[in-house]
C-alpha cells in the first residue's frame, strides 16, 4: 500500500493533544487501528492505545510513540510548504505516529518475521506520573512485552542509542516577609535564589563517553516563581531545575549530585519532582546490532530522555529511530519532511520483513 | 466620650479588606460616620468615604487613612493578648481608622478650632491606579482640600516626616525556547536574569540626609516569574523591582536610575509599572512645626511611601502620625497596643482644640 505520510501527519497535527488533553487523538488512532481488522488486536486503557499481531512468532518487536505534545509556541496550526510540514508535533512526534499507523495498514495482509506491537500513549512530555507507558507497564504489562522496543522519537533517521536520564528538582528558598520600604526587617527569598541561578547559568556541563558515544549533559532552570505582593519582601522563591545526565552512572548518584548542587547554593529545601533513569546504548544486543548493521544506520547518543529507559528498566532492549530532526523538537520551527517519513516506514517494514529492503545509505 | 479603641480596632480587623475588596469595610465606616449626624457631612465615592465638618473655620485639617490591607500572612483572625491586639491590619492601619471614627464621635458636640475632614479610602497597598485618594483628587478635589493633612499610618507615636518615593519596574529577559536536553539550541531567559538578581541582592542602598533626617533607601526584587514547561528552556523571565528613594531628588531622576540599573544587568525591556514621588519633610511649615513643638513630638523620616506625597503634590503640607509600630507593618507579627491608640486620639483632639492637652512627653 502506498501512503501519503505527510497528509496523515497533518491530520494528526490538526488534532491538538497537549499533555493532559490526548483523548481526541487517542479516539482517532484507536478508530483507525480498529479499522485495520485482523490480525491486529486493539486494546485501549485511558488515552493509551495498543495494537498487536498474534501470529505466534518467536520474537516480538514493540514500536512506540507518544500522543502528546508540549504547549504551542505560536505554531499550533500545521501548514505545509511543499513536502515539508511545519507546526507543533510534526517532528515530536506525530510524524512517527503516522509511520506507525501506516505500518498497521501494511501489517494486515503481510507475513512479518516478528510479531509486532504498536503502542501509542499519553503523557510523555510531562511529569513521569502522567506517562501512559508507565501506566501500561503497571496495569497491563503483557500488552507491552517484547524482545526489542523501537521508539519513533525524532532521530533524523539515525539510531539514537540509549538515552540520558532526566531529573527535575524544586529548590525552595525561604525568607521573612517585611514591608519593602524596610527590607532589613525581613529576608528576601528571591535575592537568596540569586547564587543558584548564577551557578546554573555558568554551569559547565560535562560530555560523557559511553560505548564510544558522547553524551552531552545539561542543567537548566526551567521555572522560577516568587513574590506575594509588590510592597512585600518575598518569603518564598521556588526554582525548578532540569538535569540531564549520561547513562554512565546510576539514577541515585545523579539525583544526589543535583540535590547537593542546590543545597550548596543555599536552597533551604530540595524536592525531587521526578527522576528517570538513563538507558545504556546496548549496541551489542543482536537485534539492535542487526538493525544498525544490515541497514548501515548511523548511530549517535540520545540526549533527551525517552521511554527507551522505561523499556530498558523492564529488561527490554530499546533504541530510538524516527522521522524528524530532534534538535527542532519543542521549538517554534518544528517540522518534518516527507522523504524522512517515507524512509522511516520503508526501513521498519524491511526490518519486519514486510517490505522491499531500502537502498543502502550513501557512504 | 470615652472610647474602647482596642475593641473598635478589633471590629474593623474582623472585616477583611485586602486591596480590591474594601466594599464591606467602607459600608461599615460609612454607616458609622453617617450615624454621627451634624455637623459631619458624609460623602461616598466607590469604597471611599469622606466626612467633613462645615463650621466656617479659617483652616481645615485633613485626617486620612486607608481601608485596605496587604494579603494575610497567617494572621487574618485578630486576637487580643491583654491590651495588645494582634493580626492583619491592626497597625497598618485599622488602629488609625479606629482613632478617626472615635474622633468623628467627639467632633459632633465639640467646637474644634479647625474644620476637619476625615478621609477613609481604598487601594493604598497596591498599584497607584487603584488608590482611592487619587480618585478623590481626580473626581472630587473639593472633598480633600485642606491646610494640613495628617495620615494616620503607623508611626509609633512619632511624627514621620515626608516620605520616600516608590517605583516599581518590571524587567523582562527574553530567551529562545528549546528542548531542555539540548539547551545550546536555545537561550535560557531565567539564566539571563541571574545578574540582575545578584546585583539586587548585593545592592548597597544609600542613606540620604534631607532636613537633617536620614532617609534609608532600598531596592528589592518583589516578584519573579519564568518558565513554560519542565522540559523547555524558558524564553521569558520577568522580575519586578521595588525602589524606595529619598526626597532628595525628583521622581524622573529616580526612575531613570532604576531603569538604567536593570538595563545594565542585561534586561531586554524595562517597564515602569508605577512611580510615586517622594514628599519633603516640610518641618518648617507652621502647622507641622506647631504640632511637633507644642506636644514635643519626636520626629523621624518616613521610609515607606504614604499618601502624604499625594497631598504634597497637590500643595497640601502633610505628615504621618498614627498608632502602631511601622516596622511591624506587612509582617505576620503586626499588632497595636491600647495605650498607643489612646495617646494618638488624645493628641489629635488636643491639637484640634476639642480635648484636654495630653501630658508632655517624658524627656
mmCIF file of N, CA and C in Angstrom, chain A residues 91-140:
data_model
loop_
_atom_site.group_PDB
_atom_site.id
_atom_site.type_symbol
_atom_site.label_atom_id
_atom_site.label_comp_id
_atom_site.label_asym_id
_atom_site.label_seq_id
_atom_site.Cartn_x
_atom_site.Cartn_y
_atom_site.Cartn_z
ATOM 1 N N UNK A 91 7.409 16.967 14.278
ATOM 2 C CA UNK A 91 8.575 16.113 14.497
ATOM 3 C C UNK A 91 8.434 15.307 15.788
ATOM 4 N N UNK A 92 7.879 15.930 16.805
ATOM 5 C CA UNK A 92 7.833 15.301 18.137
ATOM 6 C C UNK A 92 6.394 15.132 18.579
ATOM 7 N N UNK A 93 5.684 14.045 18.132
ATOM 8 C CA UNK A 93 6.175 13.063 17.211
ATOM 9 C C UNK A 93 5.045 12.467 16.394
ATOM 10 N N UNK A 94 4.258 13.369 15.798
ATOM 11 C CA UNK A 94 3.127 12.873 15.019
ATOM 12 C C UNK A 94 3.563 12.304 13.673
ATOM 13 N N UNK A 95 4.758 12.731 13.213
ATOM 14 C CA UNK A 95 5.327 12.071 12.044
ATOM 15 C C UNK A 95 5.570 10.594 12.343
ATOM 16 N N UNK A 96 6.119 10.310 13.525
ATOM 17 C CA UNK A 96 6.345 8.933 13.948
ATOM 18 C C UNK A 96 5.037 8.171 14.105
ATOM 19 N N UNK A 97 4.021 8.846 14.636
ATOM 20 C CA UNK A 97 2.714 8.187 14.784
ATOM 21 C C UNK A 97 2.134 7.832 13.412
ATOM 22 N N UNK A 98 2.318 8.741 12.440
ATOM 23 C CA UNK A 98 1.822 8.466 11.085
ATOM 24 C C UNK A 98 2.492 7.214 10.523
ATOM 25 N N UNK A 99 3.797 7.080 10.773
ATOM 26 C CA UNK A 99 4.510 5.876 10.324
ATOM 27 C C UNK A 99 3.908 4.633 10.984
ATOM 28 N N UNK A 100 3.606 4.723 12.282
ATOM 29 C CA UNK A 100 3.021 3.567 12.984
ATOM 30 C C UNK A 100 1.661 3.193 12.395
ATOM 31 N N UNK A 101 0.844 4.206 12.086
ATOM 32 C CA UNK A 101 -0.491 3.923 11.541
ATOM 33 C C UNK A 101 -0.387 3.303 10.143
ATOM 34 N N UNK A 102 0.561 3.805 9.346
ATOM 35 C CA UNK A 102 0.757 3.229 8.008
ATOM 36 C C UNK A 102 1.235 1.785 8.116
ATOM 37 N N UNK A 103 2.119 1.541 9.071
ATOM 38 C CA UNK A 103 2.636 0.200 9.308
ATOM 39 C C UNK A 103 1.499 -0.748 9.680
ATOM 40 N N UNK A 104 0.562 -0.248 10.482
ATOM 41 C CA UNK A 104 -0.591 -1.072 10.875
ATOM 42 C C UNK A 104 -1.367 -1.506 9.640
ATOM 43 N N UNK A 105 -1.601 -0.557 8.725
ATOM 44 C CA UNK A 105 -2.294 -0.914 7.478
ATOM 45 C C UNK A 105 -1.553 -2.029 6.745
ATOM 46 N N UNK A 106 -0.241 -1.877 6.676
ATOM 47 C CA UNK A 106 0.545 -2.798 5.852
ATOM 48 C C UNK A 106 0.737 -4.164 6.505
ATOM 49 N N UNK A 107 0.596 -4.198 7.838
ATOM 50 C CA UNK A 107 0.768 -5.474 8.538
ATOM 51 C C UNK A 107 -0.372 -6.439 8.231
ATOM 52 N N UNK A 108 -1.519 -5.877 7.888
ATOM 53 C CA UNK A 108 -2.740 -6.682 7.817
ATOM 54 C C UNK A 108 -2.619 -7.827 6.819
ATOM 55 N N UNK A 109 -2.131 -7.528 5.634
ATOM 56 C CA UNK A 109 -2.087 -8.574 4.608
ATOM 57 C C UNK A 109 -0.713 -9.244 4.531
ATOM 58 N N UNK A 110 0.177 -8.889 5.466
ATOM 59 C CA UNK A 110 1.569 -9.304 5.310
ATOM 60 C C UNK A 110 1.935 -10.458 6.237
ATOM 61 N N UNK A 111 3.119 -10.964 6.054
ATOM 62 C CA UNK A 111 3.642 -12.036 6.904
ATOM 63 C C UNK A 111 4.958 -11.568 7.532
ATOM 64 N N UNK A 112 4.879 -10.712 8.547
ATOM 65 C CA UNK A 112 6.113 -10.209 9.160
ATOM 66 C C UNK A 112 6.884 -11.342 9.836
ATOM 67 N N UNK A 113 8.205 -11.136 9.948
ATOM 68 C CA UNK A 113 9.003 -12.191 10.575
ATOM 69 C C UNK A 113 8.979 -12.120 12.098
ATOM 70 N N UNK A 114 8.412 -11.020 12.637
ATOM 71 C CA UNK A 114 8.214 -10.889 14.083
ATOM 72 C C UNK A 114 6.733 -10.651 14.351
ATOM 73 N N UNK A 115 6.293 -10.957 15.563
ATOM 74 C CA UNK A 115 5.041 -10.336 15.997
ATOM 75 C C UNK A 115 5.342 -8.869 16.284
ATOM 76 N N UNK A 116 4.323 -8.040 16.129
ATOM 77 C CA UNK A 116 4.523 -6.593 16.246
ATOM 78 C C UNK A 116 3.494 -6.008 17.215
ATOM 79 N N UNK A 117 3.968 -5.131 18.065
ATOM 80 C CA UNK A 117 3.086 -4.394 18.979
ATOM 81 C C UNK A 117 3.275 -2.897 18.722
ATOM 82 N N UNK A 118 2.159 -2.212 18.464
ATOM 83 C CA UNK A 118 2.218 -0.758 18.314
ATOM 84 C C UNK A 118 1.641 -0.145 19.590
ATOM 85 N N UNK A 119 2.396 0.745 20.211
ATOM 86 C CA UNK A 119 1.954 1.360 21.467
ATOM 87 C C UNK A 119 1.898 2.872 21.275
ATOM 88 N N UNK A 120 0.704 3.447 21.387
ATOM 89 C CA UNK A 120 0.538 4.898 21.250
ATOM 90 C C UNK A 120 -0.038 5.388 22.575
ATOM 91 N N UNK A 121 0.678 6.275 23.247
ATOM 92 C CA UNK A 121 0.330 6.545 24.647
ATOM 93 C C UNK A 121 0.417 8.029 24.979
ATOM 94 N N UNK A 122 -0.137 8.382 26.124
ATOM 95 C CA UNK A 122 -0.261 9.798 26.506
ATOM 96 C C UNK A 122 0.775 10.186 27.565
ATOM 97 N N UNK A 123 0.857 11.474 27.815
ATOM 98 C CA UNK A 123 1.569 11.972 28.987
ATOM 99 C C UNK A 123 3.079 11.792 28.993
ATOM 100 N N UNK A 124 3.722 11.856 27.821
ATOM 101 C CA UNK A 124 5.165 11.653 27.807
ATOM 102 C C UNK A 124 5.937 12.943 28.069
ATOM 103 N N UNK A 125 5.337 14.084 27.705
ATOM 104 C CA UNK A 125 6.070 15.361 27.773
ATOM 105 C C UNK A 125 5.986 16.016 29.146
ATOM 106 N N UNK A 126 5.368 15.351 30.107
ATOM 107 C CA UNK A 126 5.182 15.947 31.434
ATOM 108 C C UNK A 126 5.745 15.008 32.504
ATOM 109 N N UNK A 127 5.433 15.306 33.747
ATOM 110 C CA UNK A 127 5.994 14.517 34.848
ATOM 111 C C UNK A 127 5.660 13.040 34.663
ATOM 112 N N UNK A 128 6.599 12.211 35.097
ATOM 113 C CA UNK A 128 6.532 10.772 34.861
ATOM 114 C C UNK A 128 5.237 10.145 35.371
ATOM 115 N N UNK A 129 4.657 10.723 36.418
ATOM 116 C CA UNK A 129 3.431 10.127 36.966
ATOM 117 C C UNK A 129 2.294 10.123 35.947
ATOM 118 N N UNK A 130 2.388 11.000 34.925
ATOM 119 C CA UNK A 130 1.330 11.074 33.913
ATOM 120 C C UNK A 130 1.614 10.191 32.699
ATOM 121 N N UNK A 131 2.754 9.529 32.678
ATOM 122 C CA UNK A 131 3.188 8.806 31.485
ATOM 123 C C UNK A 131 2.335 7.564 31.235
ATOM 124 N N UNK A 132 1.746 7.508 30.056
ATOM 125 C CA UNK A 132 0.847 6.410 29.721
ATOM 126 C C UNK A 132 1.555 5.073 29.621
ATOM 127 N N UNK A 133 2.809 5.069 29.175
ATOM 128 C CA UNK A 133 3.547 3.809 29.089
ATOM 129 C C UNK A 133 3.833 3.273 30.491
ATOM 130 N N UNK A 134 4.072 4.188 31.406
ATOM 131 C CA UNK A 134 4.233 3.792 32.806
ATOM 132 C C UNK A 134 2.969 3.082 33.290
ATOM 133 N N UNK A 135 1.823 3.675 32.934
ATOM 134 C CA UNK A 135 0.542 3.088 33.338
ATOM 135 C C UNK A 135 0.367 1.699 32.720
ATOM 136 N N UNK A 136 0.718 1.561 31.432
ATOM 137 C CA UNK A 136 0.572 0.264 30.769
ATOM 138 C C UNK A 136 1.460 -0.786 31.439
ATOM 139 N N UNK A 137 2.707 -0.413 31.744
ATOM 140 C CA UNK A 137 3.586 -1.374 32.421
ATOM 141 C C UNK A 137 3.029 -1.749 33.800
ATOM 142 N N UNK A 138 2.337 -0.802 34.437
ATOM 143 C CA UNK A 138 1.804 -1.080 35.776
ATOM 144 C C UNK A 138 0.508 -1.888 35.699
ATOM 145 N N UNK A 139 -0.356 -1.544 34.738
ATOM 146 C CA UNK A 139 -1.706 -2.120 34.749
ATOM 147 C C UNK A 139 -1.883 -3.278 33.773
ATOM 148 N N UNK A 140 -1.104 -3.286 32.706
ATOM 149 C CA UNK A 140 -1.293 -4.320 31.683
ATOM 150 C C UNK A 140 0.054 -4.649 31.059
#
